[in-house]
C-alpha atoms as one frame of an Amber mdcrd trajectory, in Angstrom:
protein
  64.331  66.571 117.406  66.946  66.899 114.711  67.359  64.869 111.575  70.266
  62.382 111.407  73.760  63.793 111.211  74.963  64.765 107.735  78.326  63.015
 108.040  78.584  59.824 110.134  81.334  59.361 112.668  83.176  57.059 110.248
  83.741  60.076 107.991  85.371  62.120 110.753  88.918  62.576 109.446  91.344
  65.318 108.385  89.767  67.337 105.570  91.201  69.174 102.607  90.224  72.821
 102.211  87.821  71.995  99.403  86.160  69.355 101.572  85.693  71.851 104.419
  83.972  74.260 102.044  81.854  71.502 100.473  80.764  69.974 103.785  79.994
  73.404 105.228  77.731  74.220 102.289  76.058  70.781 102.526  75.433  71.145
 106.257  74.066  74.688 105.751  71.590  73.483 103.102  70.360  70.538 105.174
  69.942  72.568 108.361  68.931  75.865 106.778  65.777  76.422 108.833  67.457
  75.789 112.183  70.479  77.914 111.332  68.216  80.704 110.093  66.249  80.742
 113.339  69.424  80.684 115.427  70.876  83.649 113.529  67.756  85.757 112.993
  67.533  87.044 116.556  71.159  88.185 116.592  70.750  89.853 113.205  67.656
  91.696 114.413  69.399  92.941 117.557  72.386  94.041 115.465  70.032  95.907
 113.139  68.303  97.646 116.068  71.654  98.765 117.514  72.870  99.996 114.127
  69.575 101.771 113.416  69.697 103.530 116.765  73.205 104.698 115.944  72.105
 106.022 112.549  69.240 107.978 114.081  71.520 109.354 116.784  73.945 110.541
 114.107  71.384 112.734 112.344  72.208 115.615 114.690  75.905 115.162 113.969
  75.277 115.347 110.223  73.518 118.705 110.634  76.414 120.070 112.702  78.960
 118.825 110.156  76.933 120.374 107.335  76.916 123.738 109.091  80.656 123.477
 109.717  81.246 122.760 106.014  79.716 126.135 105.076  81.506 128.001 107.871
  78.521 128.501 110.200  79.380 126.065 112.977  80.892 126.903 116.348  84.360
 125.241 116.524  83.834 123.991 120.083  80.433 122.518 119.165  81.834 120.875
 116.045  84.759 119.392 117.993  82.421 118.029 120.658  80.139 116.581 118.007
  83.067 114.834 116.354  83.952 113.290 119.722  80.361 112.181 120.245  80.197
 110.789 116.711  83.326 108.650 117.079  82.297 107.571 120.580  78.901 106.324
 119.413  80.439 104.728 116.323  83.074 102.895 118.386  80.465 101.679 120.874
  78.234 100.423 118.074  81.093  98.530 116.430  82.048  96.889 119.729  78.459
  95.798 120.442  77.905  94.441 116.924  81.208  92.533 117.050  80.216  91.041
 120.404  76.858  89.965 118.972  78.696  88.345 116.068  80.882  86.320 118.445
  77.838  85.288 120.477  76.065  84.183 117.302  79.142  82.166 116.310  79.170
  80.500 119.749  75.499  79.530 119.543  75.779  78.154 116.010  79.004  76.284
 116.806  77.343  74.608 119.780  74.754  73.249 117.353  77.034  72.434 114.398
  79.965  70.647 116.054  77.960  68.114 118.120  75.703  67.424 115.137  78.729
  66.688 112.958  79.974  64.348 115.691  76.761  62.346 115.461  75.141  63.666
 118.633  71.501  64.676 118.903  71.427  68.264 120.068  68.582  70.746 120.323
  69.040  74.257 118.901  68.026  75.527 122.348  71.234  73.977 123.679  73.231
  76.526 121.711  71.290  79.410 123.250  71.603  77.875 126.716  75.339  77.444
 126.245  75.617  81.058 125.110  73.930  82.305 128.291  76.007  80.018 130.517
  79.253  81.141 128.872  78.302  84.801 128.579  80.954  86.017 131.002  83.676
  83.828 129.514  82.910  84.925 125.956  82.787  88.591 126.979  86.115  88.314
 128.799  87.769  86.581 125.863  86.234  89.144 123.502  87.660  92.037 125.534
  91.084  90.370 125.518  90.856  89.981 121.745  89.966  93.662 121.331  92.896
  94.785 123.485  95.196  92.518 121.497  93.758  93.856 118.245  94.233  97.496
 119.284  97.889  96.811 120.045  98.410  94.950 116.758  96.713  97.693 114.717
  98.745 100.437 116.393 101.934  98.492 115.711 101.054  97.898 112.062  99.995
 101.511 111.526 103.053 102.960 113.321 105.417 103.149 110.291 102.786 104.925
 108.208 101.927 107.215 111.122 105.555 108.239 111.568 105.892 108.887 107.834
 102.679 110.933 107.827 103.965 113.012 110.734 107.253 113.578 108.933 105.385
 114.714 105.826 103.228 117.089 107.862 106.400 118.508 109.436 107.927 119.101
 106.018 104.787 120.905 104.880 104.820 123.119 107.949 108.532 123.991 107.769
 108.966 124.331 103.996 108.684 127.709 102.296 109.330 126.716  98.697 107.122
 124.693  96.357 109.691 121.885  96.183 109.637 121.348  99.921 105.852 121.456
 100.054 105.640 118.951  97.204 108.051 116.601  98.951 106.098 116.957 102.201
 102.843 116.214 100.403 104.287 113.115  98.754 105.724 111.813 102.035 102.455
 112.499 103.809 100.463 110.753 101.070 102.704 107.678 101.179 102.379 107.666
 104.965  98.592 107.745 104.808  98.590 104.845 102.339 100.818 102.854 104.691
  98.504 103.648 107.605  95.513 102.328 105.666  97.417  99.206 104.610  98.531
  98.644 108.196  94.974  98.948 109.507  93.723  96.576 106.793  96.431  94.100
 107.748  95.478  94.475 111.408  91.842  93.690 110.673  92.810  90.628 108.625
  95.118  89.476 111.414  92.292  89.875 113.941  89.899  87.798 111.842  92.522
  85.067 111.446  93.875  85.034 114.990  90.477  84.831 116.672  88.503  82.887
 114.074  88.291  79.884 116.432  87.718  81.776 119.677  83.917  81.422 119.730
  83.962  77.689 118.805  86.488  77.073 121.599  84.246  78.833 124.137  81.249
  76.940 122.761  82.753  73.467 123.059  85.360  73.601 125.833  84.948  74.498
 129.514  87.826  76.960 129.749  88.291  80.354 131.348  88.431  83.491 129.206
  92.241  83.611 129.269  92.571  79.876 128.606  90.134  80.076 125.667  92.083
  83.065 124.363  95.327  81.057 124.433  93.705  77.860 123.193  92.338  79.534
 120.057  95.836  80.789 119.283  97.437  77.393 119.782  94.971  75.719 117.419
  95.970  78.194 114.710  99.728  78.008 115.202 102.338  76.017 113.290 101.531
  73.578 110.500  99.489  70.397 110.139 101.042  68.943 106.971 103.993  69.544
 104.629 103.935  72.284 102.037 102.723  75.858 101.882  99.078  74.920 102.477
 100.143  72.944 105.504 100.573  76.119 107.544  97.463  76.649 109.618  97.480
  80.423 109.123  97.485  79.928 105.349  94.567  77.501 105.551  92.706  79.907
 107.831  93.425  82.823 105.495  91.952  80.946 102.536  88.819  80.069 104.502
  88.443  83.611 105.860  88.771  84.970 102.305  86.064  82.594 101.052  83.832
  83.543 103.981  84.430  87.266 103.437  83.606  87.059  99.723  80.371  85.187
 100.484  79.316  87.654 103.187  80.175  90.631 100.983  78.149  89.257  98.077
  75.193  88.484 100.359  75.373  91.922 101.960  75.398  93.643  98.588  72.496
  91.613  97.184  70.308  91.794 100.280  71.067  95.492 100.661  69.888  96.445
  97.168  66.265  97.254  98.207  67.461  99.652 100.935  69.947 101.283  98.543
  67.258 101.751  95.896  64.991 103.439  98.439  67.801 105.714  99.639  69.000
 106.701  96.161  65.432 107.556  95.165  65.450 110.291  97.825  69.091 111.317
  98.159  72.722 110.434  97.593  73.751 108.377 100.666  77.409 109.264 100.008
  76.746 113.015 100.272  76.348 114.172 103.919  74.581 117.360 102.807  72.064
 115.370 100.778  71.519 112.943 103.662  70.752 115.776 106.088  68.558 117.721
 103.657  66.508 114.802 102.269  65.701 112.283 105.003  64.178 109.041 103.762
  60.788 108.179 105.315  61.395 105.403 107.831  58.124 103.763 106.782  59.806
 102.938 103.467  63.367 102.450 104.650  62.768 100.113 107.598  60.920  97.391
 105.597  63.667  97.457 102.962  66.333  97.156 105.656  64.455  94.295 107.311
  64.626  92.424 104.009  68.386  92.795 104.245  68.332  91.449 107.809  66.369
  88.378 106.690  68.730  87.783 103.759  71.740  87.952 106.037  70.090  85.579
 108.524  69.681  83.078 105.688  73.232  83.188 104.339  75.479  84.398 107.178
  75.239  81.052 109.071  77.211  79.507 106.203  80.247  81.489 107.385  79.706
  80.385 110.978  79.507  76.736 109.851  82.877  77.243 108.110  84.496  78.280
 111.392  82.846  75.457 113.355  84.001  72.826 110.862  87.491  74.344 110.723
  87.665  74.101 114.527  86.643  70.445 114.334  89.224  69.777 111.614  91.994
  71.349 113.719  91.119  69.107 116.656  91.118  66.055 114.393  94.498  66.942
 112.908  96.217  68.074 116.102  94.617  65.890 118.782  93.315  62.809 116.974
  89.722  63.582 117.898  88.501  61.169 115.215  90.416  58.277 116.776  89.258
  59.247 120.251  85.609  59.304 119.212  85.863  55.918 117.502  87.404  54.364
 120.597  84.596  55.808 122.723  81.993  54.415 120.294  83.236  50.817 120.753
């Protein structure tokens, strides 16, 4: 059984951004053990998938190393590049899906607890299994939407890069080649900025998707639309009244926390790797493999550290979802009427 709820029903009301952050941190501290256990399994599976990808890429690194010194067969190198990006894309998709599933499970525990209900952590896992198809369908829709948004945002830079490449190919003089290089460089910068903007947009647009699937009995398409509606428009006057602005601030806070945790918990693994090789040098990575008996324990420390702190970000999203329902739908008033 769980301990009493951190914030009674009488405190359910629209929250300022600082209050969302403060209450999220308070809830995370009081329920640290439960949140850790809920997240640990997903973090371990994510680590196993990522580790399998790293081991599978060792052959690719050798092929790329041979190509760098002019000894690789072009057809083999091209095929290896295709295999590399295929495995990398598949790994990213699986790890993102695991992240959404983890958010669903944690949200199913956090939101009812904040509403004063007694809920078992197993309920979150049960809900995740029951809503597996819905979450997967909504996740696929979000990926398709994200691909379209990223292509659209990267299109201006892509066109400029192509124009610069054309200038380089058609120019004979140094002036033309310089102009082509500058145009191509500016285009590449715009492509990177567009992709970064697309990723930020994805994190904002679908930040409430998993909580919606966790708490509401909707189809994949309905959950997809519902998460967008909760994040649209404004909830109060002023710049901070726009929901996208509020979400952006929370996503930035969450991202900074996760980045700091990732860096700190990843230090043991980095120390082990740098003691054998330079992880940023593909030739060094291929020539000086780190013994897995040393690397795996260090990486597992990182997994445990992330399982401790990453639930804080998931609590942010769950509480933000609850706040949007209070502000937009009067959930606080509805719950008080039901309690009479």
